[in-house]
Amino acid sequence: MKQIHLYIFGIGNVGSTLINQVLQSHSFFKNKHNLDLKIIGLANSKRVLIDPNGMTQKWKEDFSSISIVRESDSFYKVANLYDVTKIAIDATASKELSQHYPELLDHNFNIITANKIANTLSQSFYDVIRTALKNKGLQFEYETNVGAGLPIINAVRDLYNSGEQLFAINGVFSGSLSYIFNRFSEENKPFSEIVIDALKDGYTEPDPREDLSGNDVARKLLVLAREAGLKLEFDDIEIDNLVIPSLRTASLNQFLDQVTLLDEVLQEKKDALASDQVLRHLGELDVVNGVLKVSLKAVPKSSPAGQLKGSDGFFEIYSESYASHPLVIKGAGAGREVTARGLLSDIIKVSKTCKEVLVAG
Ligand SMILES: NC(=O)C1=CN([C@@H]2O[C@H](COP(=O)(O)OP(=O)(O)OC[C@H]3O[C@@H](n4cnc5c(N)ncnc54)[C@H](OP(=O)(O)O)[C@@H]3O)[C@@H](O)[C@H]2O)C=CC1
Ligand SMILES: N[C@@H](CC=O)C(=O)O
């Protein structure tokens, strides 16, 4: 039986769903994959819970009652005591945590992340992580960085690694904005009301301005661009920002208090549509020319993007073999369950392929 120790940062929408999915499938992973997955550590921004025997179904209660104040080395101290494979899972949107990835690798953690920040800081930071991974023989997986649980990154990586020339990747990259604009197009409700529903239902970033500003889609484009071998920076991306200037620097609470200020401008865009059009938030990655664009556009209702429902993401990949008929991937592009399942699938992938540390049992 291969023992795997999991340390989960972030116990919000995605992190808490992941914990429950790991616990529910514990016996299945033992029987099917010969893997004993134990969650040893949990952290939010302030506190940690550590249990070398592994978390149980009452982890939430335990976190409330016996977690302790988080220190920078809280997990390292316990992780160093066990000679088993360690995986750090980042289910936060924290830049500070992303900047600690080199340190996690230094402490021999494999890393799996839903957080897009580490992959979209400077190209030099991106390269530092890849060099450390190579030197340490560790793994870093981040399928949920684009399209939540949809297999976009692996599709692009496999094409690129097989020598295929990639031309372009276009579509609706944001599950959050898909949910918001699909509903805004169909329902007679103020834009802000739908944004709040999306936040409450766990479809948006912790701060929905990350979605509305176009930054979150821009990050996805950059993750894919770098996967396709381009060396670009975040500032190279052309982004349509839907957040009015007066709300861009406000605190999250101030933004939420004043979110109705977005309604007028979005309603004007909706009113200007022809009867056969809807608004869709699009991403365009021109791999050949290295041009990345994020924009809100009017598209025909009958087009593939115009027909999307729910939180569906929609990706068209054009390449040598898929030149005139793109490879299309479509499905739920946001949501706690699909994202947690995507992380879990990365956990199984890393656990199965990492160097084996055998323990009886
Ligand atoms: N929701 C979705 O559909 C998808 C989400 N993702 C990504 O998943 C990540 C998490 O999203 P979601 O679960 O919705 O967010 P939530 O806001 O629900 O949860 C965020 C969690 O991260 C914790 N946290 C923040 N900073 C730190 C830190 N420095 N160290 C440890 N924990 C920290 C928060 O703790 P505290 O409460 O103390 O602040 C909270 O527990 C994001 O990066 C998002 O982009 C990816 C694909 C889809
Ligand atoms: N904001 C994201 C959700 C997770 O990343 C998205 O729109 O897809």
Short mmCIF file of C-alpha atoms and ligand atoms in Angstrom, two decimals:
data_model
loop_
_atom_site.label_atom_id
_atom_site.label_comp_id
_atom_site.label_asym_id
_atom_site.label_seq_id
_atom_site.Cartn_x
_atom_site.Cartn_y
_atom_site.Cartn_z
CA MET A 1 0.00 0.00 0.00
CA LYS A 2 1.41 3.41 -0.98
CA GLN A 3 0.93 6.02 1.76
CA ILE A 4 0.22 9.55 0.60
CA HIS A 5 0.05 12.48 3.01
CA LEU A 6 -2.15 15.39 1.89
CA TYR A 7 -1.87 18.94 3.24
CA ILE A 8 -4.75 21.14 2.10
CA PHE A 9 -4.54 24.94 2.05
CA GLY A 10 -8.00 26.51 1.78
CA ILE A 11 -11.15 25.02 3.26
CA GLY A 12 -13.73 27.15 1.43
CA ASN A 13 -16.01 26.04 -1.42
CA VAL A 14 -13.46 23.91 -3.24
CA GLY A 15 -11.22 22.81 -0.35
CA SER A 16 -14.05 21.57 1.87
CA THR A 17 -15.68 19.67 -1.00
CA LEU A 18 -12.33 18.09 -1.79
CA ILE A 19 -11.87 16.95 1.83
CA ASN A 20 -15.29 15.27 1.76
CA GLN A 21 -14.59 13.61 -1.61
CA VAL A 22 -11.24 12.22 -0.37
CA LEU A 23 -12.84 10.84 2.81
CA GLN A 24 -15.80 9.32 0.92
CA SER A 25 -13.58 7.46 -1.57
CA HIS A 26 -10.84 6.35 0.87
CA SER A 27 -11.64 2.62 0.59
CA PHE A 28 -12.09 2.85 -3.18
CA PHE A 29 -8.59 4.32 -3.58
CA LYS A 30 -7.15 1.55 -1.37
CA ASN A 31 -8.85 -1.22 -3.31
CA LYS A 32 -8.57 0.19 -6.79
CA HIS A 33 -5.19 1.94 -6.71
CA ASN A 34 -3.41 0.54 -3.66
CA LEU A 35 -3.24 4.10 -2.32
CA ASP A 36 -3.81 5.11 1.29
CA LEU A 37 -4.65 8.83 1.08
CA LYS A 38 -4.48 10.55 4.47
CA ILE A 39 -5.28 14.22 5.00
CA ILE A 40 -2.71 15.22 7.61
CA GLY A 41 -3.04 19.00 7.55
CA LEU A 42 -5.70 21.62 6.88
CA ALA A 43 -5.18 25.38 6.78
CA ASN A 44 -7.16 28.53 6.22
CA SER A 45 -5.55 31.95 6.20
CA LYS A 46 -5.16 32.03 9.99
CA ARG A 47 -5.30 28.56 11.51
CA VAL A 48 -4.13 24.98 10.95
CA LEU A 49 -5.36 21.58 12.04
CA ILE A 50 -2.85 18.73 12.06
CA ASP A 51 -3.57 15.07 12.69
CA PRO A 52 -0.88 12.50 11.81
CA ASN A 53 -3.59 9.78 11.85
CA GLY A 54 -5.56 11.57 9.15
CA MET A 55 -8.70 13.71 9.23
CA THR A 56 -12.08 12.09 9.80
CA GLN A 57 -15.65 13.01 8.82
CA LYS A 58 -15.74 15.37 11.81
CA TRP A 59 -12.90 17.53 10.45
CA LYS A 60 -15.06 20.69 10.42
CA GLU A 61 -15.91 20.36 14.10
CA ASP A 62 -12.24 19.58 14.86
CA PHE A 63 -11.10 22.60 12.87
CA SER A 64 -13.43 24.84 14.89
CA SER A 65 -12.45 23.39 18.25
CA ILE A 66 -8.79 22.28 18.13
CA SER A 67 -7.07 24.10 15.25
CA ILE A 68 -4.13 26.26 16.23
CA VAL A 69 -2.74 29.56 15.00
CA ARG A 70 -0.90 29.09 11.73
CA GLU A 71 2.83 29.67 11.62
CA SER A 72 5.00 29.72 8.54
CA ASP A 73 6.46 26.27 9.30
CA SER A 74 3.34 24.59 10.82
CA PHE A 75 3.16 21.90 8.13
CA TYR A 76 6.91 21.47 7.58
CA LYS A 77 7.51 20.36 11.18
CA VAL A 78 5.07 17.43 10.96
CA ALA A 79 5.76 16.59 7.31
CA ASN A 80 9.47 16.13 8.02
CA LEU A 81 8.68 13.37 10.53
CA TYR A 82 7.30 10.98 7.89
CA ASP A 83 9.16 9.42 4.98
CA VAL A 84 6.15 9.23 2.66
CA THR A 85 4.98 11.06 -0.46
CA LYS A 86 3.64 14.49 0.46
CA ILE A 87 1.26 16.56 -1.59
CA ALA A 88 0.37 20.18 -0.84
CA ILE A 89 -2.98 21.18 -2.32
CA ASP A 90 -3.68 24.85 -2.89
CA ALA A 91 -7.42 25.55 -2.85
CA THR A 92 -6.97 29.25 -2.11
CA ALA A 93 -6.75 32.29 -4.37
CA SER A 94 -3.78 33.58 -2.38
CA LYS A 95 -0.79 35.26 -4.01
CA GLU A 96 1.17 34.98 -0.77
CA LEU A 97 0.80 31.18 -0.75
CA SER A 98 1.76 30.99 -4.44
CA GLN A 99 4.98 32.81 -3.67
CA HIS A 100 5.81 30.03 -1.19
CA TYR A 101 5.73 27.23 -3.79
CA PRO A 102 9.54 27.17 -4.15
CA GLU A 103 9.75 26.70 -0.35
CA LEU A 104 7.17 23.87 -0.49
CA LEU A 105 9.23 22.17 -3.17
CA ASP A 106 12.32 22.68 -1.05
CA HIS A 107 10.54 20.71 1.68
CA ASN A 108 9.80 17.91 -0.80
CA PHE A 109 6.09 18.56 -1.33
CA ASN A 110 4.53 17.75 -4.67
CA ILE A 111 2.02 20.52 -5.44
CA ILE A 112 -1.49 20.43 -6.87
CA THR A 113 -3.29 23.72 -7.31
CA ALA A 114 -6.62 25.19 -8.31
CA ASN A 115 -5.08 28.63 -7.74
CA LYS A 116 -3.91 30.25 -11.00
CA ILE A 117 -1.60 32.82 -9.45
CA ALA A 118 1.66 30.82 -9.32
CA ASN A 119 1.42 29.98 -13.01
CA THR A 120 0.73 33.58 -13.97
CA LEU A 121 3.31 35.55 -12.01
CA SER A 122 6.44 36.51 -13.98
CA GLN A 123 7.91 34.16 -16.57
CA SER A 124 11.04 34.04 -14.39
CA PHE A 125 9.04 32.75 -11.38
CA TYR A 126 7.37 30.19 -13.68
CA ASP A 127 10.82 29.03 -14.78
CA VAL A 128 12.14 28.87 -11.20
CA ILE A 129 9.34 26.44 -10.30
CA ARG A 130 10.02 24.22 -13.35
CA THR A 131 13.75 24.10 -12.55
CA ALA A 132 13.07 23.18 -8.91
CA LEU A 133 10.63 20.45 -9.97
CA LYS A 134 13.23 18.94 -12.28
CA ASN A 135 16.02 19.13 -9.70
CA LYS A 136 13.90 17.57 -6.95
CA GLY A 137 12.01 15.02 -9.08
CA LEU A 138 8.69 16.37 -7.79
CA GLN A 139 5.37 16.89 -9.55
CA PHE A 140 3.18 19.94 -10.08
CA GLU A 141 -0.33 19.56 -11.52
CA TYR A 142 -2.96 22.24 -12.11
CA GLU A 143 -5.66 20.90 -14.44
CA THR A 144 -8.29 22.95 -12.54
CA ASN A 145 -6.52 26.21 -13.49
CA VAL A 146 -8.57 26.22 -16.71
CA GLY A 147 -12.16 24.97 -17.06
CA ALA A 148 -12.37 23.55 -13.50
CA GLY A 149 -12.64 19.75 -13.94
CA LEU A 150 -12.56 19.80 -17.76
CA PRO A 151 -9.43 18.23 -19.30
CA ILE A 152 -8.19 21.34 -21.13
CA ILE A 153 -4.63 21.63 -19.88
CA ASN A 154 -3.90 17.97 -20.50
CA ALA A 155 -5.35 18.18 -24.02
CA VAL A 156 -3.16 21.19 -24.86
CA ARG A 157 -0.09 19.68 -23.18
CA ASP A 158 -0.49 16.36 -24.98
CA LEU A 159 -0.85 18.05 -28.37
CA TYR A 160 2.15 20.33 -27.74
CA ASN A 161 4.35 17.52 -26.38
CA SER A 162 3.55 15.35 -29.39
CA GLY A 163 5.05 17.97 -31.70
CA GLU A 164 1.70 19.28 -32.94
CA GLN A 165 1.66 22.92 -34.06
CA LEU A 166 -1.03 24.75 -32.06
CA PHE A 167 -2.75 27.64 -33.84
CA ALA A 168 -5.39 29.06 -31.53
CA ILE A 169 -7.63 28.39 -28.52
CA ASN A 170 -10.87 30.35 -28.41
CA GLY A 171 -14.05 30.18 -26.40
CA VAL A 172 -15.82 30.93 -23.15
CA PHE A 173 -13.05 30.35 -20.61
CA SER A 174 -14.89 31.40 -17.50
CA GLY A 175 -17.49 29.19 -15.85
CA SER A 176 -18.35 32.10 -13.54
CA LEU A 177 -18.98 34.54 -16.38
CA SER A 178 -20.73 31.88 -18.41
CA TYR A 179 -23.17 31.37 -15.51
CA ILE A 180 -23.59 35.14 -15.12
CA PHE A 181 -24.10 36.02 -18.81
CA ASN A 182 -26.20 32.94 -19.63
CA ARG A 183 -28.64 34.00 -16.92
CA PHE A 184 -28.39 37.74 -17.66
CA SER A 185 -29.30 37.04 -21.30
CA GLU A 186 -32.32 34.94 -20.45
CA GLU A 187 -33.73 36.52 -17.30
CA ASN A 188 -35.20 39.90 -16.69
CA LYS A 189 -33.08 40.57 -13.61
CA PRO A 190 -30.49 43.22 -12.73
CA PHE A 191 -26.91 42.16 -13.51
CA SER A 192 -25.83 42.65 -9.89
CA GLU A 193 -28.46 40.23 -8.58
CA ILE A 194 -27.06 37.47 -10.77
CA VAL A 195 -23.47 38.27 -9.70
CA ILE A 196 -24.48 37.88 -6.05
CA ASP A 197 -26.22 34.55 -6.78
CA ALA A 198 -23.07 33.32 -8.55
CA LEU A 199 -20.92 34.30 -5.56
CA LYS A 200 -23.28 32.63 -3.06
CA ASP A 201 -23.44 29.44 -5.10
CA GLY A 202 -19.64 29.10 -5.23
CA TYR A 203 -19.25 29.84 -8.96
CA THR A 204 -17.09 32.97 -8.74
CA GLU A 205 -13.67 33.79 -7.44
CA PRO A 206 -13.62 34.70 -3.72
CA ASP A 207 -13.64 38.32 -5.00
CA PRO A 208 -16.00 38.35 -8.05
CA ARG A 209 -14.12 41.36 -9.43
CA GLU A 210 -11.37 38.92 -10.39
CA ASP A 211 -13.90 37.47 -12.85
CA LEU A 212 -15.61 40.72 -13.88
CA SER A 213 -12.31 42.53 -14.45
CA GLY A 214 -11.31 39.86 -16.98
CA ASN A 215 -8.21 39.06 -14.91
CA ASP A 216 -9.26 35.49 -14.15
CA VAL A 217 -9.83 34.69 -17.83
CA ALA A 218 -6.56 36.45 -18.68
CA ARG A 219 -4.78 34.12 -16.24
CA LYS A 220 -6.33 31.07 -17.90
CA LEU A 221 -5.16 32.32 -21.31
CA LEU A 222 -1.65 32.85 -19.94
CA VAL A 223 -1.58 29.38 -18.34
CA LEU A 224 -2.49 27.82 -21.70
CA ALA A 225 -0.15 30.09 -23.67
CA ARG A 226 2.78 29.03 -21.47
CA GLU A 227 1.67 25.39 -21.77
CA ALA A 228 1.90 25.88 -25.54
CA GLY A 229 5.48 27.11 -25.23
CA LEU A 230 4.93 30.90 -25.42
CA LYS A 231 6.95 33.15 -23.13
CA LEU A 232 4.59 35.98 -22.23
CA GLU A 233 3.74 38.16 -19.25
CA PHE A 234 0.31 39.02 -17.78
CA ASP A 235 0.70 42.64 -18.97
CA ASP A 236 0.88 41.42 -22.58
CA ILE A 237 -2.84 40.51 -22.47
CA GLU A 238 -5.56 42.81 -23.86
CA ILE A 239 -8.37 42.84 -21.30
CA ASP A 240 -11.90 44.37 -21.31
CA ASN A 241 -12.59 45.33 -17.69
CA LEU A 242 -16.30 45.21 -16.74
CA VAL A 243 -15.76 46.77 -13.30
CA ILE A 244 -16.40 50.51 -13.33
CA PRO A 245 -13.33 52.52 -12.19
CA SER A 246 -14.89 53.68 -8.90
CA LEU A 247 -15.31 50.06 -7.74
CA ARG A 248 -11.91 48.72 -8.77
CA THR A 249 -9.95 49.66 -5.66
CA ALA A 250 -12.76 49.43 -3.08
CA SER A 251 -12.62 46.70 -0.42
CA LEU A 252 -14.57 43.52 -1.17
CA ASN A 253 -17.34 44.53 1.26
CA GLN A 254 -17.59 48.01 -0.22
CA PHE A 255 -17.77 46.50 -3.70
CA LEU A 256 -20.55 44.12 -2.66
CA ASP A 257 -22.47 47.00 -1.02
CA GLN A 258 -22.27 49.01 -4.24
CA VAL A 259 -22.44 46.26 -6.83
CA THR A 260 -25.73 47.65 -8.23
CA LEU A 261 -23.61 50.44 -9.75
CA LEU A 262 -22.66 47.92 -12.45
CA ASP A 263 -26.28 47.46 -13.55
CA GLU A 264 -26.74 50.50 -15.77
CA VAL A 265 -23.79 49.93 -18.06
CA LEU A 266 -24.46 46.19 -18.45
CA GLN A 267 -28.18 46.81 -19.07
CA GLU A 268 -27.21 49.29 -21.82
CA LYS A 269 -25.08 46.62 -23.51
CA LYS A 270 -27.97 44.15 -23.26
CA ASP A 271 -30.50 46.67 -24.63
CA ALA A 272 -28.24 47.37 -27.62
CA LEU A 273 -28.34 43.73 -28.78
CA ALA A 274 -30.23 42.64 -31.88
CA SER A 275 -33.05 40.17 -31.17
CA ASP A 276 -30.97 37.20 -32.33
CA GLN A 277 -27.92 38.09 -30.21
CA VAL A 278 -26.71 37.41 -26.65
CA LEU A 279 -23.73 38.66 -24.63
CA ARG A 280 -20.87 36.22 -24.12
CA HIS A 281 -17.54 36.66 -22.35
CA LEU A 282 -14.83 35.39 -24.70
CA GLY A 283 -11.16 34.52 -24.55
CA GLU A 284 -8.94 34.37 -27.62
CA LEU A 285 -5.45 32.92 -27.65
CA ASP A 286 -3.65 33.31 -30.97
CA VAL A 287 -0.72 30.97 -30.44
CA VAL A 288 0.93 31.76 -33.78
CA ASN A 289 1.18 35.51 -33.16
CA GLY A 290 1.29 35.40 -29.36
CA VAL A 291 -1.81 37.59 -28.99
CA LEU A 292 -4.17 37.09 -26.02
CA LYS A 293 -7.52 38.90 -25.73
CA VAL A 294 -10.36 38.96 -23.21
CA SER A 295 -13.61 40.67 -24.21
CA LEU A 296 -17.40 40.81 -23.84
CA LYS A 297 -19.06 40.39 -27.23
CA ALA A 298 -22.47 40.14 -28.85
CA VAL A 299 -22.75 36.73 -30.53
CA PRO A 300 -25.60 35.07 -32.44
CA LYS A 301 -27.92 33.05 -30.20
CA SER A 302 -27.53 30.19 -32.66
CA SER A 303 -23.68 30.07 -32.38
CA PRO A 304 -22.02 27.44 -30.15
CA ALA A 305 -21.14 30.10 -27.54
CA GLY A 306 -24.62 31.61 -27.82
CA GLN A 307 -26.21 28.28 -26.95
CA LEU A 308 -24.29 27.65 -23.72
CA LYS A 309 -26.25 26.92 -20.55
CA GLY A 310 -25.51 26.92 -16.81
CA SER A 311 -21.83 27.42 -15.96
CA ASP A 312 -20.61 25.75 -19.14
CA GLY A 313 -17.12 26.48 -20.38
CA PHE A 314 -16.49 26.08 -24.11
CA PHE A 315 -13.06 25.64 -25.69
CA GLU A 316 -12.15 25.31 -29.38
CA ILE A 317 -8.58 24.16 -29.97
CA TYR A 318 -7.19 24.72 -33.49
CA SER A 319 -4.00 22.91 -34.47
CA GLU A 320 -2.35 21.14 -37.42
CA SER A 321 -4.61 18.08 -37.05
CA TYR A 322 -7.64 20.09 -35.99
CA ALA A 323 -7.23 22.96 -38.46
CA SER A 324 -10.65 23.43 -40.01
CA HIS A 325 -12.69 21.46 -37.44
CA PRO A 326 -11.45 22.37 -33.97
CA LEU A 327 -11.13 19.98 -31.06
CA VAL A 328 -14.03 21.09 -28.86
CA ILE A 329 -14.29 20.65 -25.10
CA LYS A 330 -17.45 21.78 -23.34
CA GLY A 331 -19.02 21.26 -19.90
CA ALA A 332 -19.36 22.75 -16.43
CA GLY A 333 -16.49 25.23 -16.17
CA ALA A 334 -16.97 26.22 -12.53
CA GLY A 335 -18.51 24.88 -9.33
CA ARG A 336 -17.29 23.27 -6.10
CA GLU A 337 -17.99 19.64 -7.01
CA VAL A 338 -16.39 19.58 -10.46
CA THR A 339 -13.37 21.57 -9.31
CA ALA A 340 -12.77 19.39 -6.25
CA ARG A 341 -13.10 16.29 -8.45
CA GLY A 342 -10.53 17.79 -10.84
CA LEU A 343 -8.11 18.29 -7.93
CA LEU A 344 -8.75 14.75 -6.76
CA SER A 345 -8.03 13.40 -10.19
CA ASP A 346 -4.67 15.29 -10.15
CA ILE A 347 -4.01 13.83 -6.66
CA ILE A 348 -4.54 10.29 -7.95
CA LYS A 349 -2.35 10.97 -11.00
CA VAL A 350 0.53 12.27 -8.84
CA SER A 351 0.07 9.54 -6.21
CA LYS A 352 0.18 6.76 -8.79
CA THR A 353 3.27 8.04 -10.56
CA CYS A 354 5.37 9.36 -7.66
CA LYS A 355 8.32 7.39 -6.32
CA GLU A 356 6.97 4.54 -4.20
CA VAL A 357 7.40 4.49 -0.42
CA LEU A 358 6.04 1.09 0.66
CA VAL A 359 4.42 0.55 4.04
CA ALA A 360 2.82 -2.63 5.33
CA GLY A 361 -0.99 -2.75 5.56
N1 LIG B 1 -15.13 27.86 -7.40
C1 LIG B 1 -14.84 27.37 -8.59
O1 LIG B 1 -15.71 27.03 -9.40
C2 LIG B 1 -13.42 27.20 -8.99
C3 LIG B 1 -12.41 27.67 -8.20
N2 LIG B 1 -11.11 27.53 -8.58
C4 LIG B 1 -10.08 28.08 -7.74
O2 LIG B 1 -10.14 27.50 -6.45
C5 LIG B 1 -9.59 28.42 -5.51
C6 LIG B 1 -10.50 28.47 -4.28
O3 LIG B 1 -11.78 28.91 -4.65
P1 LIG B 1 -13.01 28.82 -3.61
O4 LIG B 1 -12.94 27.56 -2.85
O5 LIG B 1 -14.22 29.14 -4.37
O6 LIG B 1 -12.64 30.04 -2.61
P2 LIG B 1 -13.21 30.31 -1.11
O7 LIG B 1 -13.19 31.78 -0.93
O8 LIG B 1 -14.49 29.59 -0.90
O9 LIG B 1 -12.11 29.65 -0.15
C7 LIG B 1 -10.80 30.14 -0.07
C8 LIG B 1 -10.11 29.48 1.11
O10 LIG B 1 -8.73 29.83 1.05
C9 LIG B 1 -8.32 30.20 2.38
N3 LIG B 1 -7.10 31.02 2.30
C10 LIG B 1 -6.96 32.27 1.82
N4 LIG B 1 -5.66 32.65 1.91
C11 LIG B 1 -4.99 31.61 2.46
C12 LIG B 1 -3.63 31.37 2.79
N5 LIG B 1 -2.68 32.28 2.58
N6 LIG B 1 -3.30 30.17 3.34
C13 LIG B 1 -4.23 29.21 3.57
N7 LIG B 1 -5.54 29.39 3.26
C14 LIG B 1 -5.91 30.57 2.71
C15 LIG B 1 -9.52 30.92 2.93
O11 LIG B 1 -9.40 31.04 4.32
P3 LIG B 1 -10.06 32.27 5.13
O12 LIG B 1 -11.51 31.91 5.26
O13 LIG B 1 -9.31 32.27 6.42
O14 LIG B 1 -9.83 33.51 4.31
C16 LIG B 1 -10.61 29.93 2.48
O15 LIG B 1 -10.64 28.82 3.34
C17 LIG B 1 -9.43 29.76 -6.24
O16 LIG B 1 -8.07 29.93 -6.61
C18 LIG B 1 -10.27 29.58 -7.50
O17 LIG B 1 -9.77 30.27 -8.62
C19 LIG B 1 -10.74 26.89 -9.73
C20 LIG B 1 -11.70 26.38 -10.56
C21 LIG B 1 -13.13 26.56 -10.29
N1 LIG B 2 -13.64 32.05 -11.84
C1 LIG B 2 -13.45 30.77 -12.38
C2 LIG B 2 -13.89 29.73 -11.45
C3 LIG B 2 -12.72 29.01 -11.19
O1 LIG B 2 -11.64 29.24 -11.63
C4 LIG B 2 -14.10 30.57 -13.70
O2 LIG B 2 -14.78 31.45 -14.09
O3 LIG B 2 -13.92 29.57 -14.36
#
